[in-house]
PDB file of C-alpha atoms in Angstrom:
ATOM      1  CA  UNK A   3       7.702  -5.287  -2.182  1.00 38.00           C
ATOM      2  CA  UNK A   4       6.971  -4.931   1.509  1.00 34.00           C
ATOM      3  CA  UNK A   5       8.447  -6.611   4.544  1.00 35.00           C
ATOM      4  CA  UNK A   6       8.013  -6.061   8.258  1.00 33.00           C
ATOM      5  CA  UNK A   7       7.428  -2.612   9.680  1.00 34.00           C
ATOM      6  CA  UNK A   8      10.369  -0.393  10.519  1.00 35.00           C
ATOM      7  CA  UNK A   9      10.460   2.302  13.140  1.00 37.00           C
ATOM      8  CA  UNK A  10       8.686   5.384  11.747  1.00 37.00           C
ATOM      9  CA  UNK A  11      10.764   8.483  11.112  1.00 39.00           C
ATOM     10  CA  UNK A  12       9.408  11.741  12.464  1.00 42.00           C
ATOM     11  CA  UNK A  13      11.704  13.908  10.347  1.00 45.00           C
ATOM     12  CA  UNK A  14      10.577  12.844   6.886  1.00 48.00           C
ATOM     13  CA  UNK A  15      12.099  10.402   4.386  1.00 46.00           C
ATOM     14  CA  UNK A  16      15.653   9.171   4.970  1.00 46.00           C
ATOM     15  CA  UNK A  17      18.369  11.169   3.210  1.00 48.00           C
ATOM     16  CA  UNK A  18      19.276  10.054  -0.287  1.00 43.00           C
ATOM     17  CA  UNK A  19      22.868   8.784  -0.401  1.00 41.00           C
ATOM     18  CA  UNK A  20      25.292  10.375  -2.875  1.00 38.00           C
ATOM     19  CA  UNK A  21      25.334   7.222  -4.998  1.00 36.00           C
ATOM     20  CA  UNK A  22      21.634   7.713  -5.759  1.00 38.00           C
ATOM     21  CA  UNK A  23      21.368  11.501  -5.877  1.00 38.00           C
ATOM     22  CA  UNK A  24      20.424  12.786  -9.297  1.00 38.00           C
ATOM     23  CA  UNK A  25      18.644   9.517 -10.137  1.00 45.00           C
ATOM     24  CA  UNK A  26      16.567  10.129 -13.281  1.00 52.00           C
ATOM     25  CA  UNK A  27      13.015  10.176 -11.927  1.00 50.00           C
ATOM     26  CA  UNK A  28      10.340  12.339 -13.471  1.00 49.00           C
ATOM     27  CA  UNK A  29       6.587  12.009 -13.201  1.00 42.00           C
ATOM     28  CA  UNK A  30       3.405  13.643 -14.421  1.00 42.00           C
ATOM     29  CA  UNK A  31       0.016  13.746 -12.751  1.00 42.00           C
ATOM     30  CA  UNK A  32      -2.905  11.769 -14.159  1.00 37.00           C
ATOM     31  CA  UNK A  33      -6.421  12.628 -13.026  1.00 39.00           C
ATOM     32  CA  UNK A  34      -7.699  10.537 -10.121  1.00 42.00           C
ATOM     33  CA  UNK A  35      -9.988  11.359  -7.178  1.00 44.00           C
ATOM     34  CA  UNK A  36      -7.939  12.374  -4.138  1.00 57.00           C
ATOM     35  CA  UNK A  37      -9.358   9.735  -1.794  1.00 74.00           C
ATOM     36  CA  UNK A  38      -7.972   7.059  -4.110  1.00 72.00           C
ATOM     37  CA  UNK A  39      -4.724   8.965  -4.416  1.00 86.00           C
ATOM     38  CA  UNK A  40      -3.130  10.618  -7.435  1.00 92.00           C
ATOM     39  CA  UNK A  41      -2.002   8.312 -10.225  1.00 94.00           C
ATOM     40  CA  UNK A  42       1.401   9.404 -11.452  1.00 92.00           C
ATOM     41  CA  UNK A  43       3.196   8.428 -14.654  1.00 89.00           C
ATOM     42  CA  UNK A  44       6.916   7.996 -13.918  1.00 88.00           C
ATOM     43  CA  UNK A  45      10.026   7.520 -16.045  1.00 89.00           C
ATOM     44  CA  UNK A  46      13.006   6.210 -14.127  1.00 85.00           C
ATOM     45  CA  UNK A  47      16.335   5.107 -15.575  1.00 80.00           C
ATOM     46  CA  UNK A  48      14.762   4.484 -18.969  1.00 83.00           C
ATOM     47  CA  UNK A  49      11.771   2.540 -17.617  1.00 87.00           C
ATOM     48  CA  UNK A  50       8.103   3.510 -17.483  1.00 92.00           C
ATOM     49  CA  UNK A  51       6.253   2.978 -14.188  1.00 95.00           C
ATOM     50  CA  UNK A  52       3.296   4.307 -12.247  1.00 95.00           C
ATOM     51  CA  UNK A  53       2.800   5.192  -8.619  1.00 96.00           C
ATOM     52  CA  UNK A  54      -0.061   6.395  -6.447  1.00 96.00           C
ATOM     53  CA  UNK A  55       0.329   9.324  -4.062  1.00 96.00           C
ATOM     54  CA  UNK A  56      -1.993  10.343  -1.219  1.00 96.00           C
ATOM     55  CA  UNK A  57      -1.338  13.844   0.149  1.00 95.00           C
ATOM     56  CA  UNK A  58      -2.997  13.493   3.535  1.00 94.00           C
ATOM     57  CA  UNK A  59      -2.688  16.949   5.016  1.00 86.00           C
ATOM     58  CA  UNK A  60      -2.529  17.691   8.747  1.00 91.00           C
ATOM     59  CA  UNK A  61      -3.947  15.681  11.633  1.00 95.00           C
ATOM     60  CA  UNK A  62      -3.912  12.288   9.916  1.00 96.00           C
ATOM     61  CA  UNK A  63      -2.192   9.224  11.266  1.00 96.00           C
ATOM     62  CA  UNK A  64      -1.447   5.924   9.612  1.00 98.00           C
ATOM     63  CA  UNK A  65      -1.046   2.359  10.794  1.00 98.00           C
ATOM     64  CA  UNK A  66       1.166   0.614   8.278  1.00 96.00           C
ATOM     65  CA  UNK A  67       3.432  -2.331   7.559  1.00 96.00           C
ATOM     66  CA  UNK A  68       5.163  -0.302   4.828  1.00 93.00           C
ATOM     67  CA  UNK A  69       8.917  -0.580   4.293  1.00 93.00           C
ATOM     68  CA  UNK A  70       9.155   3.207   4.714  1.00 96.00           C
ATOM     69  CA  UNK A  71       7.290   4.845   7.613  1.00 96.00           C
ATOM     70  CA  UNK A  72       5.809   1.659   9.030  1.00 96.00           C
ATOM     71  CA  UNK A  73       4.155   1.572  12.436  1.00 97.00           C
ATOM     72  CA  UNK A  74       1.566   3.958  13.903  1.00 98.00           C
ATOM     73  CA  UNK A  75       1.989   7.716  13.806  1.00 97.00           C
ATOM     74  CA  UNK A  76       1.291  10.998  12.023  1.00 97.00           C
ATOM     75  CA  UNK A  77       1.901  10.810   8.290  1.00 97.00           C
ATOM     76  CA  UNK A  78       1.646  13.526   5.669  1.00 96.00           C
ATOM     77  CA  UNK A  79       1.536  11.230   2.663  1.00 96.00           C
ATOM     78  CA  UNK A  80       1.353   7.643   1.378  1.00 97.00           C
ATOM     79  CA  UNK A  81       3.188   6.404  -1.720  1.00 97.00           C
ATOM     80  CA  UNK A  82       2.580   3.102  -3.523  1.00 97.00           C
ATOM     81  CA  UNK A  83       5.262   2.725  -6.189  1.00 96.00           C
ATOM     82  CA  UNK A  84       5.638   0.230  -9.001  1.00 95.00           C
ATOM     83  CA  UNK A  85       9.142  -1.212  -9.409  1.00 93.00           C
ATOM     84  CA  UNK A  86      10.559  -3.802 -11.821  1.00 90.00           C
ATOM     85  CA  UNK A  87      10.169  -7.506 -11.200  1.00 86.00           C
ATOM     86  CA  UNK A  88      13.310  -8.976  -9.698  1.00 84.00           C
ATOM     87  CA  UNK A  89      13.851  -5.667  -7.923  1.00 86.00           C
ATOM     88  CA  UNK A  90      17.654  -5.148  -7.917  1.00 86.00           C
ATOM     89  CA  UNK A  91      18.138  -2.556  -5.163  1.00 88.00           C
ATOM     90  CA  UNK A  92      18.883  -3.364  -1.530  1.00 90.00           C
ATOM     91  CA  UNK A  93      17.652  -0.009  -0.170  1.00 92.00           C
ATOM     92  CA  UNK A  94      13.900   0.183  -0.899  1.00 93.00           C
ATOM     93  CA  UNK A  95      13.341   2.805   1.801  1.00 94.00           C
ATOM     94  CA  UNK A  96      15.858   5.142   0.173  1.00 95.00           C
ATOM     95  CA  UNK A  97      14.422   4.445  -3.272  1.00 94.00           C
ATOM     96  CA  UNK A  98      10.976   5.413  -2.000  1.00 96.00           C
ATOM     97  CA  UNK A  99      12.509   8.552  -0.490  1.00 95.00           C
ATOM     98  CA  UNK A 100      13.874   9.458  -3.927  1.00 95.00           C
ATOM     99  CA  UNK A 101      10.440   9.082  -5.497  1.00 95.00           C
ATOM    100  CA  UNK A 102       8.849  11.043  -2.647  1.00 96.00           C
ATOM    101  CA  UNK A 103      11.392  13.846  -3.125  1.00 95.00           C
ATOM    102  CA  UNK A 104      10.623  13.962  -6.855  1.00 93.00           C
ATOM    103  CA  UNK A 105       6.969  14.557  -5.914  1.00 94.00           C
ATOM    104  CA  UNK A 106       7.843  17.341  -3.486  1.00 94.00           C
ATOM    105  CA  UNK A 107       6.571  15.315  -0.537  1.00 95.00           C
ATOM    106  CA  UNK A 108       7.828  16.476   2.833  1.00 95.00           C
ATOM    107  CA  UNK A 109       7.419  15.365   6.426  1.00 95.00           C
ATOM    108  CA  UNK A 110       6.867  11.799   7.595  1.00 96.00           C
ATOM    109  CA  UNK A 111       5.192   9.450   5.131  1.00 97.00           C
ATOM    110  CA  UNK A 112       4.547   5.781   4.384  1.00 97.00           C
ATOM    111  CA  UNK A 113       5.965   4.139   1.266  1.00 97.00           C
ATOM    112  CA  UNK A 114       5.037   0.797  -0.302  1.00 96.00           C
ATOM    113  CA  UNK A 115       6.402  -1.035  -3.346  1.00 95.00           C
ATOM    114  CA  UNK A 116       4.997  -3.567  -5.768  1.00 94.00           C
ATOM    115  CA  UNK A 117       5.896  -5.211  -9.063  1.00 91.00           C
ATOM    116  CA  UNK A 118       2.212  -5.110 -10.032  1.00 92.00           C
ATOM    117  CA  UNK A 119       0.946  -2.571 -12.542  1.00 93.00           C
ATOM    118  CA  UNK A 120      -0.123   0.288 -10.283  1.00 95.00           C
ATOM    119  CA  UNK A 121      -2.235   1.778 -13.086  1.00 95.00           C
ATOM    120  CA  UNK A 122      -4.422  -1.339 -12.826  1.00 95.00           C
ATOM    121  CA  UNK A 123      -5.449  -0.414  -9.267  1.00 95.00           C
ATOM    122  CA  UNK A 124      -8.908  -1.444  -8.052  1.00 96.00           C
ATOM    123  CA  UNK A 125     -11.128   0.226  -5.477  1.00 96.00           C
ATOM    124  CA  UNK A 126     -13.919  -0.589  -3.055  1.00 97.00           C
ATOM    125  CA  UNK A 127     -16.178   1.822  -1.188  1.00 97.00           C
ATOM    126  CA  UNK A 128     -18.470   1.303   1.774  1.00 97.00           C
ATOM    127  CA  UNK A 129     -19.958   3.816   4.211  1.00 96.00           C
ATOM    128  CA  UNK A 130     -17.231   6.418   3.754  1.00 95.00           C
ATOM    129  CA  UNK A 131     -14.344   3.895   3.628  1.00 97.00           C
ATOM    130  CA  UNK A 132     -12.258   3.710   0.453  1.00 97.00           C
ATOM    131  CA  UNK A 133      -9.920   0.781  -0.247  1.00 97.00           C
ATOM    132  CA  UNK A 134      -7.390   1.123  -3.061  1.00 97.00           C
ATOM    133  CA  UNK A 135      -5.587  -2.089  -3.987  1.00 97.00           C
ATOM    134  CA  UNK A 136      -2.782  -3.036  -6.347  1.00 96.00           C
ATOM    135  CA  UNK A 137      -2.750  -6.764  -6.944  1.00 95.00           C
ATOM    136  CA  UNK A 138       0.317  -8.799  -7.872  1.00 92.00           C
ATOM    137  CA  UNK A 139       0.014 -12.534  -7.282  1.00 90.00           C
ATOM    138  CA  UNK A 140       2.999 -14.017  -9.083  1.00 82.00           C
ATOM    139  CA  UNK A 141       4.383 -15.528  -5.864  1.00 83.00           C
ATOM    140  CA  UNK A 142       1.136 -16.337  -4.102  1.00 89.00           C
ATOM    141  CA  UNK A 143       0.854 -19.097  -1.551  1.00 89.00           C
ATOM    142  CA  UNK A 144      -0.256 -19.903   1.988  1.00 90.00           C
ATOM    143  CA  UNK A 145       1.077 -18.017   4.973  1.00 90.00           C
ATOM    144  CA  UNK A 146       1.845 -21.200   6.926  1.00 90.00           C
ATOM    145  CA  UNK A 147       3.644 -22.937   4.072  1.00 82.00           C
ATOM    146  CA  UNK A 148       6.589 -25.269   4.844  1.00 79.00           C
ATOM    147  CA  UNK A 149      10.099 -24.633   3.463  1.00 65.00           C
ATOM    148  CA  UNK A 150       9.336 -21.047   2.501  1.00 57.00           C
ATOM    149  CA  UNK A 151      13.042 -20.308   2.017  1.00 59.00           C
ATOM    150  CA  UNK A 152      13.104 -22.781  -0.868  1.00 51.00           C
ATOM    151  CA  UNK A 153      10.463 -20.965  -2.908  1.00 49.00           C
ATOM    152  CA  UNK A 154      11.737 -19.154  -6.027  1.00 47.00           C
ATOM    153  CA  UNK A 155      11.487 -15.378  -5.914  1.00 47.00           C
ATOM    154  CA  UNK A 156       9.040 -13.841  -8.368  1.00 49.00           C
ATOM    155  CA  UNK A 157       7.352 -10.446  -8.364  1.00 51.00           C
ATOM    156  CA  UNK A 158       4.140 -10.186  -6.414  1.00 65.00           C
ATOM    157  CA  UNK A 159       2.559  -8.127  -3.632  1.00 90.00           C
ATOM    158  CA  UNK A 160      -0.999  -7.144  -2.762  1.00 96.00           C
ATOM    159  CA  UNK A 161      -0.890  -3.601  -1.371  1.00 97.00           C
ATOM    160  CA  UNK A 162      -3.990  -2.242   0.392  1.00 98.00           C
ATOM    161  CA  UNK A 163      -4.435   1.446   1.251  1.00 98.00           C
ATOM    162  CA  UNK A 164      -7.488   2.337   3.337  1.00 97.00           C
ATOM    163  CA  UNK A 165      -8.860   5.841   3.867  1.00 97.00           C
ATOM    164  CA  UNK A 166     -11.301   6.329   6.758  1.00 97.00           C
ATOM    165  CA  UNK A 167     -13.251   9.443   7.772  1.00 95.00           C
ATOM    166  CA  UNK A 168     -13.459   8.335  11.418  1.00 96.00           C
ATOM    167  CA  UNK A 169     -10.711   8.456  14.039  1.00 97.00           C
ATOM    168  CA  UNK A 170      -9.622   5.097  15.464  1.00 98.00           C
ATOM    169  CA  UNK A 171      -7.869   4.238  18.719  1.00 98.00           C
ATOM    170  CA  UNK A 172      -4.450   2.545  18.557  1.00 98.00           C
ATOM    171  CA  UNK A 173      -6.040  -0.843  19.170  1.00 98.00           C
ATOM    172  CA  UNK A 174      -8.684  -0.231  16.512  1.00 98.00           C
ATOM    173  CA  UNK A 175      -6.012   0.754  13.980  1.00 98.00           C
ATOM    174  CA  UNK A 176      -4.230  -2.544  14.540  1.00 98.00           C
ATOM    175  CA  UNK A 177      -7.583  -4.340  14.405  1.00 98.00           C
ATOM    176  CA  UNK A 178      -8.313  -2.595  11.085  1.00 98.00           C
ATOM    177  CA  UNK A 179      -5.150  -4.087   9.570  1.00 98.00           C
ATOM    178  CA  UNK A 180      -6.225  -7.553  10.747  1.00 98.00           C
ATOM    179  CA  UNK A 181      -9.747  -7.060   9.393  1.00 98.00           C
ATOM    180  CA  UNK A 182      -8.409  -5.899   6.025  1.00 98.00           C
ATOM    181  CA  UNK A 183      -6.162  -8.965   5.871  1.00 98.00           C
ATOM    182  CA  UNK A 184      -9.065 -11.310   6.652  1.00 98.00           C
ATOM    183  CA  UNK A 185     -11.137  -9.678   3.918  1.00 98.00           C
ATOM    184  CA  UNK A 186      -8.236  -9.980   1.459  1.00 98.00           C
ATOM    185  CA  UNK A 187      -7.975 -13.724   2.077  1.00 97.00           C
ATOM    186  CA  UNK A 188     -11.744 -14.131   1.712  1.00 98.00           C
ATOM    187  CA  UNK A 189     -11.628 -12.294  -1.616  1.00 97.00           C
ATOM    188  CA  UNK A 190      -8.738 -14.410  -2.915  1.00 96.00           C
ATOM    189  CA  UNK A 191     -10.652 -17.580  -2.099  1.00 96.00           C
ATOM    190  CA  UNK A 192     -13.847 -16.167  -3.631  1.00 97.00           C
ATOM    191  CA  UNK A 193     -11.832 -15.452  -6.783  1.00 96.00           C
ATOM    192  CA  UNK A 194     -10.973 -19.144  -6.979  1.00 95.00           C
ATOM    193  CA  UNK A 195      -7.338 -18.776  -5.969  1.00 94.00           C
ATOM    194  CA  UNK A 196      -5.720 -21.345  -3.695  1.00 93.00           C
ATOM    195  CA  UNK A 197      -3.717 -18.941  -1.511  1.00 93.00           C
ATOM    196  CA  UNK A 198      -3.807 -16.492   1.391  1.00 92.00           C
ATOM    197  CA  UNK A 199      -1.698 -13.843  -0.386  1.00 94.00           C
ATOM    198  CA  UNK A 200       1.983 -13.229  -1.106  1.00 91.00           C
ATOM    199  CA  UNK A 201       4.948 -13.018   1.294  1.00 90.00           C
ATOM    200  CA  UNK A 202       5.263  -9.265   0.757  1.00 91.00           C
ATOM    201  CA  UNK A 203       1.659  -8.024   1.111  1.00 95.00           C
ATOM    202  CA  UNK A 204       1.200  -4.743   2.970  1.00 96.00           C
ATOM    203  CA  UNK A 205      -1.586  -2.625   4.457  1.00 97.00           C
ATOM    204  CA  UNK A 206      -1.858   1.108   5.220  1.00 97.00           C
ATOM    205  CA  UNK A 207      -4.822   2.470   7.202  1.00 98.00           C
ATOM    206  CA  UNK A 208      -5.171   6.287   7.273  1.00 97.00           C
ATOM    207  CA  UNK A 209      -7.616   7.973   9.659  1.00 97.00           C
ATOM    208  CA  UNK A 210      -7.973  11.327  11.437  1.00 96.00           C
ATOM    209  CA  UNK A 211      -6.124  11.912  14.685  1.00 96.00           C
ATOM    210  CA  UNK A 212      -8.431  10.999  17.587  1.00 96.00           C
ATOM    211  CA  UNK A 213      -9.782  13.728  19.827  1.00 95.00           C
ATOM    212  CA  UNK A 214     -10.297  13.631  23.604  1.00 95.00           C
ATOM    213  CA  UNK A 215     -12.597  10.612  23.256  1.00 94.00           C
ATOM    214  CA  UNK A 216      -9.683   8.524  21.941  1.00 95.00           C
ATOM    215  CA  UNK A 217     -11.385   7.490  18.690  1.00 97.00           C
ATOM    216  CA  UNK A 218     -13.490   4.483  17.765  1.00 97.00           C
ATOM    217  CA  UNK A 219     -12.464   1.591  20.031  1.00 98.00           C
ATOM    218  CA  UNK A 220     -13.161  -1.314  17.653  1.00 97.00           C
ATOM    219  CA  UNK A 221     -12.488  -2.202  14.013  1.00 98.00           C
ATOM    220  CA  UNK A 222     -13.179  -5.933  13.970  1.00 98.00           C
ATOM    221  CA  UNK A 223     -15.341  -7.281  11.131  1.00 98.00           C
ATOM    222  CA  UNK A 224     -18.578  -7.037  13.152  1.00 97.00           C
ATOM    223  CA  UNK A 225     -17.970  -3.474  14.349  1.00 98.00           C
ATOM    224  CA  UNK A 226     -19.397  -0.536  12.385  1.00 98.00           C
ATOM    225  CA  UNK A 227     -16.139   0.625  10.820  1.00 98.00           C
ATOM    226  CA  UNK A 228     -14.553  -2.813  10.647  1.00 98.00           C
ATOM    227  CA  UNK A 229     -17.486  -4.166   8.650  1.00 98.00           C
ATOM    228  CA  UNK A 230     -17.154  -1.289   6.199  1.00 98.00           C
ATOM    229  CA  UNK A 231     -13.413  -1.878   5.928  1.00 98.00           C
ATOM    230  CA  UNK A 232     -13.984  -5.580   5.262  1.00 98.00           C
ATOM    231  CA  UNK A 233     -16.543  -4.986   2.527  1.00 98.00           C
ATOM    232  CA  UNK A 234     -14.480  -2.277   0.810  1.00 98.00           C
ATOM    233  CA  UNK A 235     -11.323  -4.420   0.841  1.00 98.00           C
ATOM    234  CA  UNK A 236     -13.175  -7.521  -0.327  1.00 98.00           C
ATOM    235  CA  UNK A 237     -14.629  -5.620  -3.304  1.00 98.00           C
ATOM    236  CA  UNK A 238     -11.267  -4.162  -4.339  1.00 98.00           C
ATOM    237  CA  UNK A 239      -9.212  -7.342  -3.913  1.00 98.00           C
ATOM    238  CA  UNK A 240     -11.807  -9.503  -5.664  1.00 97.00           C
ATOM    239  CA  UNK A 241     -11.768  -7.163  -8.658  1.00 97.00           C
ATOM    240  CA  UNK A 242      -7.973  -7.329  -8.823  1.00 95.00           C
ATOM    241  CA  UNK A 243      -7.662 -11.056  -8.159  1.00 95.00           C
ATOM    242  CA  UNK A 244     -10.028 -12.302 -10.848  1.00 87.00           C
ATOM    243  CA  UNK A 245      -7.730 -11.271 -13.723  1.00 78.00           C
ATOM    244  CA  UNK A 246      -4.824 -12.990 -11.923  1.00 63.00           C
ATOM    245  CA  UNK A 247      -6.879 -16.170 -11.719  1.00 59.00           C
ATOM    246  CA  UNK A 248      -7.732 -15.991 -15.420  1.00 54.00           C
ATOM    247  CA  UNK A 249      -4.024 -15.655 -16.292  1.00 52.00           C
ATOM    248  CA  UNK A 250      -3.031 -18.663 -14.158  1.00 48.00           C
TER     249      UNK A 250
END
């Protein structure tokens, strides 16, 4: 459940308020290749959820629209957490901080939320790029729809996490988010869905810190890395969107 980017925190997740300290969150690790993240099995307040965790290590930065740690900057981890439909809390950033703390994650990170089944993630790979996608399309529609405030709220969210082996400039990181979004829309249409996504879709792009050369300058769909991003995202979103179409 992702909205616009907030200012990134350089001192790690926000503190957990007293009203939420001691929240019953416990998780166990399920086997999953690191580039796709670690799939975790979580029990929280009597409910069973999953989340994906990427432990990025040093010298990695992320461009993200995540509700926690959005923007461009160094990030030590990425978290994509499943939450219940009709999400009741008004502090998603703090909730993500609670989950991050339960995983022992420290330092600045990026946190996303979705009502989709995170265990049903899909992936795409192309030329060293890995796209991991969780697909929830219960509230899908067109970005330029009229009277959006009148639409009923239902769980949704397409979350895209991209891992790149090549450093990108600031401009290329932003371009990578745009390219991933274009590829997502193409995949949704190719799946036979009449929509451009959901109102809460989010993207995270993780890449090494650039050296003195400043990193790759381009990530549009006809650039080397942008083309790989587009194909990886298209593969992953198409795989996740087809079941949604069949359930419509």
